[in-house]
Structures are given as C-alpha cells and as structure tokens.
mmCIF file of C-alpha atoms in Angstrom:
data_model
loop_
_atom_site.group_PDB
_atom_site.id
_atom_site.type_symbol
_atom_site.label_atom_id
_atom_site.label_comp_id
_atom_site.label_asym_id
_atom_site.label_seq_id
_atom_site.Cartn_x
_atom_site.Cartn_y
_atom_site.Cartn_z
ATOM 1 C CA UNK A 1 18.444 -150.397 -0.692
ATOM 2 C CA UNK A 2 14.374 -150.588 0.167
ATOM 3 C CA UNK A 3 13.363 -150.007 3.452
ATOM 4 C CA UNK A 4 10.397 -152.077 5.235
ATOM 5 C CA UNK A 5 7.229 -151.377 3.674
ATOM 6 C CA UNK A 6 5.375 -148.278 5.236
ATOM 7 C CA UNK A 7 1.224 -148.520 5.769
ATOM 8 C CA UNK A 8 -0.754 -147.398 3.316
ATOM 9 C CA UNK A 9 -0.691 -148.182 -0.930
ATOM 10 C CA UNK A 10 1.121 -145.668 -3.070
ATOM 11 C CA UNK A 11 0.607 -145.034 -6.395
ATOM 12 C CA UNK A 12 2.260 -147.596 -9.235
ATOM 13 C CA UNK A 13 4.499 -144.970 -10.095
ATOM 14 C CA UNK A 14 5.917 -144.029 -6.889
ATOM 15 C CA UNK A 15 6.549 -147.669 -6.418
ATOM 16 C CA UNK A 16 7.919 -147.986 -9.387
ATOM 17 C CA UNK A 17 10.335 -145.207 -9.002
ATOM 18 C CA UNK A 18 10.972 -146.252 -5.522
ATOM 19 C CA UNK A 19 11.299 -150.198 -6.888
ATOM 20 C CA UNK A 20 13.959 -148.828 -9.434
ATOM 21 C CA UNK A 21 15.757 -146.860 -7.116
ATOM 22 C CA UNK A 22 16.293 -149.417 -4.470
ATOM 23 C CA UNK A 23 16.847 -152.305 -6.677
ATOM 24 C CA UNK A 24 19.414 -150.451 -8.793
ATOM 25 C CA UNK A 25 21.541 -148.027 -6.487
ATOM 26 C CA UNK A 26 23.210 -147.962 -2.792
ATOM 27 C CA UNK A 27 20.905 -145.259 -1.682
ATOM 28 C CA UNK A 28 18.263 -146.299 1.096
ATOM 29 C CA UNK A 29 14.395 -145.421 0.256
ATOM 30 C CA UNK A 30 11.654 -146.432 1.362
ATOM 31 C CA UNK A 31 10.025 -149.567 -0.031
ATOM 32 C CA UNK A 32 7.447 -150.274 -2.432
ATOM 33 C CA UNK A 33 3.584 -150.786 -0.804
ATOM 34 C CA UNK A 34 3.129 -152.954 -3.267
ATOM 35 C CA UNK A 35 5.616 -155.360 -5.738
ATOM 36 C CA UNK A 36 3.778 -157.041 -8.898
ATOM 37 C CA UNK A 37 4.269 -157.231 -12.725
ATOM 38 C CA UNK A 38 2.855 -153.867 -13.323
ATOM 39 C CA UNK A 39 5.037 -151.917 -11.084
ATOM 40 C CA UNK A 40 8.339 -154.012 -11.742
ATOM 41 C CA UNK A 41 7.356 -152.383 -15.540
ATOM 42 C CA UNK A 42 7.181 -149.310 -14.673
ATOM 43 C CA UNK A 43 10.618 -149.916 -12.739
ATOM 44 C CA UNK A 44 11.951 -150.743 -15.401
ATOM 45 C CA UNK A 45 10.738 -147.972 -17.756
ATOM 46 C CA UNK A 46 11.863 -144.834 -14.818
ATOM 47 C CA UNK A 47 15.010 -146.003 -14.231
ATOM 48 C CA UNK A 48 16.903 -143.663 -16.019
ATOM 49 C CA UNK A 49 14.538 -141.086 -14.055
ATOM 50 C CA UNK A 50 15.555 -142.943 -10.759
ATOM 51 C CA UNK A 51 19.295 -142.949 -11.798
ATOM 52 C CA UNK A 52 19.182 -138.804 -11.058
ATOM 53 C CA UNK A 53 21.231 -139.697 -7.842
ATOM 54 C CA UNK A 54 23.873 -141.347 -9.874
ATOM 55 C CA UNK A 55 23.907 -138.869 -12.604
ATOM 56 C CA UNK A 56 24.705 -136.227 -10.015
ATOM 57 C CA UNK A 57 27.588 -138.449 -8.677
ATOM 58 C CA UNK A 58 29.740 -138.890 -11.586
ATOM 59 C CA UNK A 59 28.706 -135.121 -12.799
ATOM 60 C CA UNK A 60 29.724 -134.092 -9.542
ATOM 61 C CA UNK A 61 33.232 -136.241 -8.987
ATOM 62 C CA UNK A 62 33.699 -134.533 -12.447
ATOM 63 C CA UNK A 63 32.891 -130.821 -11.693
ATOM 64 C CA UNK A 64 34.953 -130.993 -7.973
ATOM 65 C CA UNK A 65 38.358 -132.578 -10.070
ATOM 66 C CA UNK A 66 38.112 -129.901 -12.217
ATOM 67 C CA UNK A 67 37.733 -127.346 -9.893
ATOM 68 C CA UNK A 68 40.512 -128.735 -7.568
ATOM 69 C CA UNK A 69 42.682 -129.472 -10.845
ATOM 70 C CA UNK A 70 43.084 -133.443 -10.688
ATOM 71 C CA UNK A 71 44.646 -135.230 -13.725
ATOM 72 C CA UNK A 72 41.825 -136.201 -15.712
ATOM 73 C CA UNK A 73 42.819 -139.515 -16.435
ATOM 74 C CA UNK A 74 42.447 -139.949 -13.267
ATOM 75 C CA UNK A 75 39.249 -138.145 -12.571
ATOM 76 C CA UNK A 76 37.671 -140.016 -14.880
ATOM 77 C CA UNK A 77 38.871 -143.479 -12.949
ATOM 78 C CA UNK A 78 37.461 -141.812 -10.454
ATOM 79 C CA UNK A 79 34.169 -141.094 -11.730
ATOM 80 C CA UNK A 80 34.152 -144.923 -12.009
ATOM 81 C CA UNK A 81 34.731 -145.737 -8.702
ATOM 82 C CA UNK A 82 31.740 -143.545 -7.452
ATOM 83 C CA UNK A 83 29.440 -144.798 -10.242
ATOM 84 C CA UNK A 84 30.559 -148.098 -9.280
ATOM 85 C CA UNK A 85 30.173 -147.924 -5.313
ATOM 86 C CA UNK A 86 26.693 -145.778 -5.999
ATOM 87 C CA UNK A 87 25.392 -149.254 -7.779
ATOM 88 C CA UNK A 88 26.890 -151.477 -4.796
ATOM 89 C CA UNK A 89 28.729 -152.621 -8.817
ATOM 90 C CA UNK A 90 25.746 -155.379 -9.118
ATOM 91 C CA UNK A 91 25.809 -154.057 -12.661
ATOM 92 C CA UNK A 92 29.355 -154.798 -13.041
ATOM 93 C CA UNK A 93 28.677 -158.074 -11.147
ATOM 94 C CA UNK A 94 26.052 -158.372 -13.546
ATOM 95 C CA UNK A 95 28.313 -158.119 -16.678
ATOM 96 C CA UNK A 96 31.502 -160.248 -15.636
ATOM 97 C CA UNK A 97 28.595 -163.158 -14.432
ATOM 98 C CA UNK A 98 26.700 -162.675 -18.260
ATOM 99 C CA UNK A 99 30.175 -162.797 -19.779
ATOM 100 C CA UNK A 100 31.358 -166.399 -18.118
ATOM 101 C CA UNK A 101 27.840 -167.881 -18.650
ATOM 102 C CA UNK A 102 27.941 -166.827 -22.602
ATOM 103 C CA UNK A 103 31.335 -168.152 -22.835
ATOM 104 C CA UNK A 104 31.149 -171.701 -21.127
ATOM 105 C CA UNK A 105 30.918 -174.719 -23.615
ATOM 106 C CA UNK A 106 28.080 -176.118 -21.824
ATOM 107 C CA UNK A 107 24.022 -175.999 -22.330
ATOM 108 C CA UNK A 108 21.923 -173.125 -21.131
ATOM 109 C CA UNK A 109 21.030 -174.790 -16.993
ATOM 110 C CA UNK A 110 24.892 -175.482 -16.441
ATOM 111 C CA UNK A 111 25.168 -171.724 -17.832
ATOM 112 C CA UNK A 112 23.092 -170.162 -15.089
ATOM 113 C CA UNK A 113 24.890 -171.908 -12.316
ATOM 114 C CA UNK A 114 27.903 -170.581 -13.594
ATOM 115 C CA UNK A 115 26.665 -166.918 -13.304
ATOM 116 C CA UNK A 116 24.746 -167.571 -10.082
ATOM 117 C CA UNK A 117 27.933 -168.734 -8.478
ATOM 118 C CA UNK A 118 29.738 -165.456 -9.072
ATOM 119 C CA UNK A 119 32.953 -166.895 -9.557
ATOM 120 C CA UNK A 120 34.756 -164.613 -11.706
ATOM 121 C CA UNK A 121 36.077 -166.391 -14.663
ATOM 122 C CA UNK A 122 38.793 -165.572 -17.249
ATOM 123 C CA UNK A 123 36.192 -164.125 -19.618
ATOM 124 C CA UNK A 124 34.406 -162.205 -16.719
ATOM 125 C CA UNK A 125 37.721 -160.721 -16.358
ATOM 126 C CA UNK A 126 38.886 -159.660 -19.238
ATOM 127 C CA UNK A 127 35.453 -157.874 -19.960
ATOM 128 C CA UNK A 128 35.314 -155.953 -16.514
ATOM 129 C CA UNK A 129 38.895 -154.644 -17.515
ATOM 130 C CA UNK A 130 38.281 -153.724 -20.741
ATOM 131 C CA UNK A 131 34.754 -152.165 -20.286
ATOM 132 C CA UNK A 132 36.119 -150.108 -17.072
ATOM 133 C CA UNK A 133 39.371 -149.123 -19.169
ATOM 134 C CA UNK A 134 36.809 -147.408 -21.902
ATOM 135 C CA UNK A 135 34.500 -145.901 -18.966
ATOM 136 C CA UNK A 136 37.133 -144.202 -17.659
ATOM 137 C CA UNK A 137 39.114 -143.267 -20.819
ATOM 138 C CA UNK A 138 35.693 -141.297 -22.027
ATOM 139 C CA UNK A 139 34.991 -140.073 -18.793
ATOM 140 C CA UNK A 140 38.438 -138.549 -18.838
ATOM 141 C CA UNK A 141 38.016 -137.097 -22.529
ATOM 142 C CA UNK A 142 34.677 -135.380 -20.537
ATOM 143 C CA UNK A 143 36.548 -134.006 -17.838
ATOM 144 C CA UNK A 144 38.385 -131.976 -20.066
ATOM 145 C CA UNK A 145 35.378 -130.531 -22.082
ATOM 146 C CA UNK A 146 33.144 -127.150 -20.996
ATOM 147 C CA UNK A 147 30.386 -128.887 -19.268
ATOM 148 C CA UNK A 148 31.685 -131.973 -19.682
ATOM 149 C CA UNK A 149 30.104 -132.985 -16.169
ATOM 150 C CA UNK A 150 26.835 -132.344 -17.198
ATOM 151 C CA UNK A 151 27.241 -134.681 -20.410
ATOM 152 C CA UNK A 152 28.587 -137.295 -18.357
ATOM 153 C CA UNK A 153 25.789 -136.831 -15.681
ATOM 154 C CA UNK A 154 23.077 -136.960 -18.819
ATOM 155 C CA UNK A 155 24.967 -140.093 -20.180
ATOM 156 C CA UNK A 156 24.595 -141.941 -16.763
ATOM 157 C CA UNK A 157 20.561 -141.057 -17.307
ATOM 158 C CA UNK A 158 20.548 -142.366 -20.281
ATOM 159 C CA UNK A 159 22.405 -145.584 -20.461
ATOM 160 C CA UNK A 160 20.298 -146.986 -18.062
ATOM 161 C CA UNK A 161 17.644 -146.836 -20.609
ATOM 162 C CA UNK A 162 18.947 -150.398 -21.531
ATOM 163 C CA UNK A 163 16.294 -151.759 -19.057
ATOM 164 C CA UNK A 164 13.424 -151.092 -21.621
ATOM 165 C CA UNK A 165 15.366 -152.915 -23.921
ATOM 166 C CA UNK A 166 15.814 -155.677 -21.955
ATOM 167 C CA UNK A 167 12.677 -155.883 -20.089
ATOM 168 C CA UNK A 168 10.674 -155.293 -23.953
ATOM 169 C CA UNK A 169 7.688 -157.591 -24.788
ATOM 170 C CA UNK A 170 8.388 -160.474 -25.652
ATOM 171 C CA UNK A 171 11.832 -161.229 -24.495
ATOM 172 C CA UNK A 172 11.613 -164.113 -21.970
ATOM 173 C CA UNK A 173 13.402 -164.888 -18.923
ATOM 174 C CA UNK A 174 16.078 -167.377 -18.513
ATOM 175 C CA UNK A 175 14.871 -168.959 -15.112
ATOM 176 C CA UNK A 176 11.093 -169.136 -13.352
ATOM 177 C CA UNK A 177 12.438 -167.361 -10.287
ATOM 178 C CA UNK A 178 14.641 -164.164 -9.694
ATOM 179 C CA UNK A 179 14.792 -160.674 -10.614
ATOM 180 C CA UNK A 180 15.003 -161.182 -14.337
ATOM 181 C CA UNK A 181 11.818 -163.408 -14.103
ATOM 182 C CA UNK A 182 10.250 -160.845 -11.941
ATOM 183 C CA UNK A 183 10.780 -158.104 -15.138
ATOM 184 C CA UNK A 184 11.003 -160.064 -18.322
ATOM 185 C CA UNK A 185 8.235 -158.654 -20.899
ATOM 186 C CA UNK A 186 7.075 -156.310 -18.595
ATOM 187 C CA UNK A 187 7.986 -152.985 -20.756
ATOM 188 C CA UNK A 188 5.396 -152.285 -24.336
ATOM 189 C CA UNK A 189 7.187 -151.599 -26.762
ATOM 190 C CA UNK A 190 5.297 -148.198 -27.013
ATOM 191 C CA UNK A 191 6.713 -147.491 -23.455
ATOM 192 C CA UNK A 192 10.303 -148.328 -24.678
ATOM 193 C CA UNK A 193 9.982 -146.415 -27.864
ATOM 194 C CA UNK A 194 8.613 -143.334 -25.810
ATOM 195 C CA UNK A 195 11.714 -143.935 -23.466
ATOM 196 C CA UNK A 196 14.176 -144.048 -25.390
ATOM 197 C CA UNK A 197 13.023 -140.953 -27.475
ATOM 198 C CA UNK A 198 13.251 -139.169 -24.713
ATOM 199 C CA UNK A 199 16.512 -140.215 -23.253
ATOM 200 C CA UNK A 200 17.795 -138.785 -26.503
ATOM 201 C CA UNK A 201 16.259 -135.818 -26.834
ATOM 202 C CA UNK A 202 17.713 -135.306 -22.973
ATOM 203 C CA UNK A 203 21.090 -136.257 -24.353
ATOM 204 C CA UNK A 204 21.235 -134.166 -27.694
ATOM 205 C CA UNK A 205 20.159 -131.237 -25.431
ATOM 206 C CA UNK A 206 23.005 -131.823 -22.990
ATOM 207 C CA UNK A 207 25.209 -132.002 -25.886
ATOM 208 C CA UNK A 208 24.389 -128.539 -27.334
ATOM 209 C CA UNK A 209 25.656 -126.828 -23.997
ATOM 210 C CA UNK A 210 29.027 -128.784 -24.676
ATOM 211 C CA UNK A 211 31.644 -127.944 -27.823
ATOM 212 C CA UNK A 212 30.338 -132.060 -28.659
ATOM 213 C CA UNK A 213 28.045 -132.442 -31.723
ATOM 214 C CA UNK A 214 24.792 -132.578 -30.794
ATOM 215 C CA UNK A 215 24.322 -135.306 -33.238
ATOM 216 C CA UNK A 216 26.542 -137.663 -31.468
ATOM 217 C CA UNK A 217 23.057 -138.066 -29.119
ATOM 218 C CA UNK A 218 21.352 -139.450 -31.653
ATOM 219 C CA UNK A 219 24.475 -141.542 -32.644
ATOM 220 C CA UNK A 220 24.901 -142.920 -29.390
ATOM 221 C CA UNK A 221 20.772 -143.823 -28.542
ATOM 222 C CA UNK A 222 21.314 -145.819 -31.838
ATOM 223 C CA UNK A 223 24.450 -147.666 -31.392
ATOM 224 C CA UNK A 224 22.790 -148.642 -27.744
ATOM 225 C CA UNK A 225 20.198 -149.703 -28.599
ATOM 226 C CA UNK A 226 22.185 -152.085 -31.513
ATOM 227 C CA UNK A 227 24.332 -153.048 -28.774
ATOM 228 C CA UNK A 228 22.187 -154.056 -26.094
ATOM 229 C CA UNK A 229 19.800 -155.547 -28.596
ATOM 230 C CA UNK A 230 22.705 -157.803 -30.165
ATOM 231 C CA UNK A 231 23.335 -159.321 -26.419
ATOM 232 C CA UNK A 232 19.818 -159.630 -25.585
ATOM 233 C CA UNK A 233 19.567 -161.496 -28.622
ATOM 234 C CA UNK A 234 22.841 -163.770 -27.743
ATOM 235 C CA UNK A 235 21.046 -164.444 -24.105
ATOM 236 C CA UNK A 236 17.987 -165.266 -25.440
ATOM 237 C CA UNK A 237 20.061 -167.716 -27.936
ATOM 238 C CA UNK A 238 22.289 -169.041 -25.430
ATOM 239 C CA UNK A 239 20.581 -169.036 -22.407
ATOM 240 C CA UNK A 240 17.100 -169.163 -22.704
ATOM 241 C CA UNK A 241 15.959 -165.640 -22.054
ATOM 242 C CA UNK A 242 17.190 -162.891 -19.446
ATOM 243 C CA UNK A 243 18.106 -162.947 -15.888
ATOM 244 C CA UNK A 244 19.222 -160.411 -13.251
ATOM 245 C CA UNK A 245 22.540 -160.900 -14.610
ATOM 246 C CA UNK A 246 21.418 -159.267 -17.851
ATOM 247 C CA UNK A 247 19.969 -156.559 -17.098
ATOM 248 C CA UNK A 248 23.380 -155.437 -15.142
ATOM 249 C CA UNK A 249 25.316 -156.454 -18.325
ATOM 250 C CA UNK A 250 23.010 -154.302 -20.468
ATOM 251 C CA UNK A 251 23.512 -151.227 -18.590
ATOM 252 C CA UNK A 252 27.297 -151.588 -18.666
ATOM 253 C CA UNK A 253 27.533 -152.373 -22.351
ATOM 254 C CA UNK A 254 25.094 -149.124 -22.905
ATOM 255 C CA UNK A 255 26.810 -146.725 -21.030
ATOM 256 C CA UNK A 256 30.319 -148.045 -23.254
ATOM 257 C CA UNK A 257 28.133 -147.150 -25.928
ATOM 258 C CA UNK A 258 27.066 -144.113 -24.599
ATOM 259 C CA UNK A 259 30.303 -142.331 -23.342
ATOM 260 C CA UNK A 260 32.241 -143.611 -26.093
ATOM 261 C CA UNK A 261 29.826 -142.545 -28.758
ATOM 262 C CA UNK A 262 29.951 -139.006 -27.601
ATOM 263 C CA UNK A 263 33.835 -138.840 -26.947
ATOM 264 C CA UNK A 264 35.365 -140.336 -29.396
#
C-alpha cells in the first residue's frame, strides 16, 4: 500500500516500480512523486520486476515446508494463502468480479455494476474454486521437485506479465474513470514484446536448475499469452474494454497457465 507522497520528483521508473508495487501487493512503500499515463505504463510493464516480494513468498512457504516436512498438498494450499494475503487477493477479487460481469445476460453498463458491487455470484464462485484448486494442485507437484521453490518463485514473476497484455496499445478501457482507465493502452507493444521475452528467458532458466523441461518455459509464455489474450478479447467484446477488474483476472488466469504448464 503507497505511502503519502515524499518532497521531491523521482524518476518515472522508480515511480513506476513504486506505482506497481503499491497498487499490486500488501507491502507498504513509499508513494509515487508523481502519477500520470507515462508512469502508470511503466507500472504496468515492471510489475513482474515489482512482484520480487511475492516471488520470494511462495518460494519461501515452499522451501520452509520442505524443510520442516509438511504434506505437499498442503504446502502448496499454503503457498496460496500467502500469495493470496501478499496481494490483499484484489486479483482474486478481480477474477470472481470479471467472471459474474462476463456471465450476466445483460448489456455491457449493467455488467460493470455487477463487478463493482463485489457480490460474489454463482459464476464468481465456481471460478475462484476451480482456479485456486489448480494453483495449489501445481504448487504441490513443485513442492516435491529439486528446486521446485525457485520455479514457483520465477512463475509468480512471470505471470504477472499479463499486465502488458492487458494494458497493450490499443485495448480500451471499459469505464472513463478507475484503475483500468488509468492503464488502458498505456504499454507499446515493443515494451510488451521485450517483456514478455524476457519473462521467458527468466523462466526457461529457472527451469534448467529443476529435473522440468526447460521447454515447458517457452510452452507456458505461449499458452499465457493465448489465454489472457482470449479474455481480453471477451472483455473488450462484452464489456467495452478493460477495467481494474481485468487486470486482476488476467494475472490469475496467467499464473493457471503458468504453474500448470510447467507441472503437468
């Protein structure tokens, strides 16, 4: 969570890391000097660089089960947990509130008040169950693997490289106000292409420390970015463009892709 604003400008970076890191995760730093289009970009395009914190949380949960010899099934639902309290779960918050709004049989303005009002809906349900169920069942199959932590630390990293995705030139955003109007179309595509190379090449080295096919990185990069594209696509359809909602269901649906990918 941001802090008041110190004196003083930083650089766009630093307040783009620092933009990323309080928007996205529980952990208090300080706040941006400065909050406009350009820096909500770069937010967007360092957040699997200001995820680090969280990586180190589920890596770690990992690492102390399997040194203190927990079941992994549930280390992994462990893992969760963390991840989840780490991200105050606005991402899962995020995906249960995208899943009722897709699913209501009404046009795209009653659709948003749906997922504004946070009610959580049949649909909404079923999804969180089903995409925590995987999360930890991969997590699990991780736990069990030499250097499994570290994979599942890299994954983290990497799966929130669905923000460059979502935030890509020219997707729009649903509503005139609100985070995802704030960060729609503020990525270039170079910038998400550059991203998301990277993010792989992070992930295919993490996997050659592990007995897991290195290959599986670029496996998993790919079926994330099909993945997130396919439900950008269905917001964009359904409601108009993206919201803050989105981007929360993004990352969940990438990191699915992610974990699973590499573990099954």
């Amino acid at each position: 969570m941001a802090e008041s604003p110190s004196a003083g400008s930083r650089s766009p970076l630093v307040d783009g890391l620092l933009l990323a890191a309080g928007t996205l995760s529980v952990f208090r730093v300080p706040a941006p000097s400065r909050v406009d289009r350009r820096r909500a970009g770069i937010a967007m395009a360092v957040t699997p660089v200001a995820a680090l914190p969280l990586a180190v949380v589920v890596g770690g949960v990992l690492l102390l089960a399997h040194a203190l010899d927990v079941p992994r099934l549930l280390s992994g639902a462990i893992a969760v947990g963390a991840l989840a309290l780490a991200t105050r779960a606005i991402h899962l918050d995020g995906l249960a509130d995208t899943a009722d709004g897709l699913t209501a049989p009404y046009e795209p303005a009653r659709r948003i008040e749906i997922m504004r009002a946070g009610d959580l809906g049949p649909a909404g349900a079923a999804t969180l169950f089903l995409v925590l169920l995987l999360q930890a069942g991969a997590l699990d199959v991780l736990a069990g693997v030499e250097l499994g932590w570290l994979a599942a630390g890299v994954a983290v990293c990497v799966s929130r490289a669905a923000t460059v995705l979502v935030c890509m030139r020219p997707v729009p955003a649903a509503t005139p106000t609100g985070l995802g109007a704030s960060v729609a179309g503020t990525v270039p595509v170079g910038t998400a292409v550059s991203v998301l190379m990277l993010m792989t090449a992070a992930l295919c080295g993490a996997l050659l420390l592990t007995p897991i096919d290195w290959w599986r990185g670029l496996l998993a990069v790919a079926i994330m970015i099909v993945a997130v594209g396919l439900l950008v696509r269905r917001c964009v359809t359904v409601l108009g463009g993206i919201t803050g909602d989105v981007i929360g269901a993004s990352i969940e649906v990438a990191t699915v892709a992610v974990l699973f990918t590499i573990t099954a």
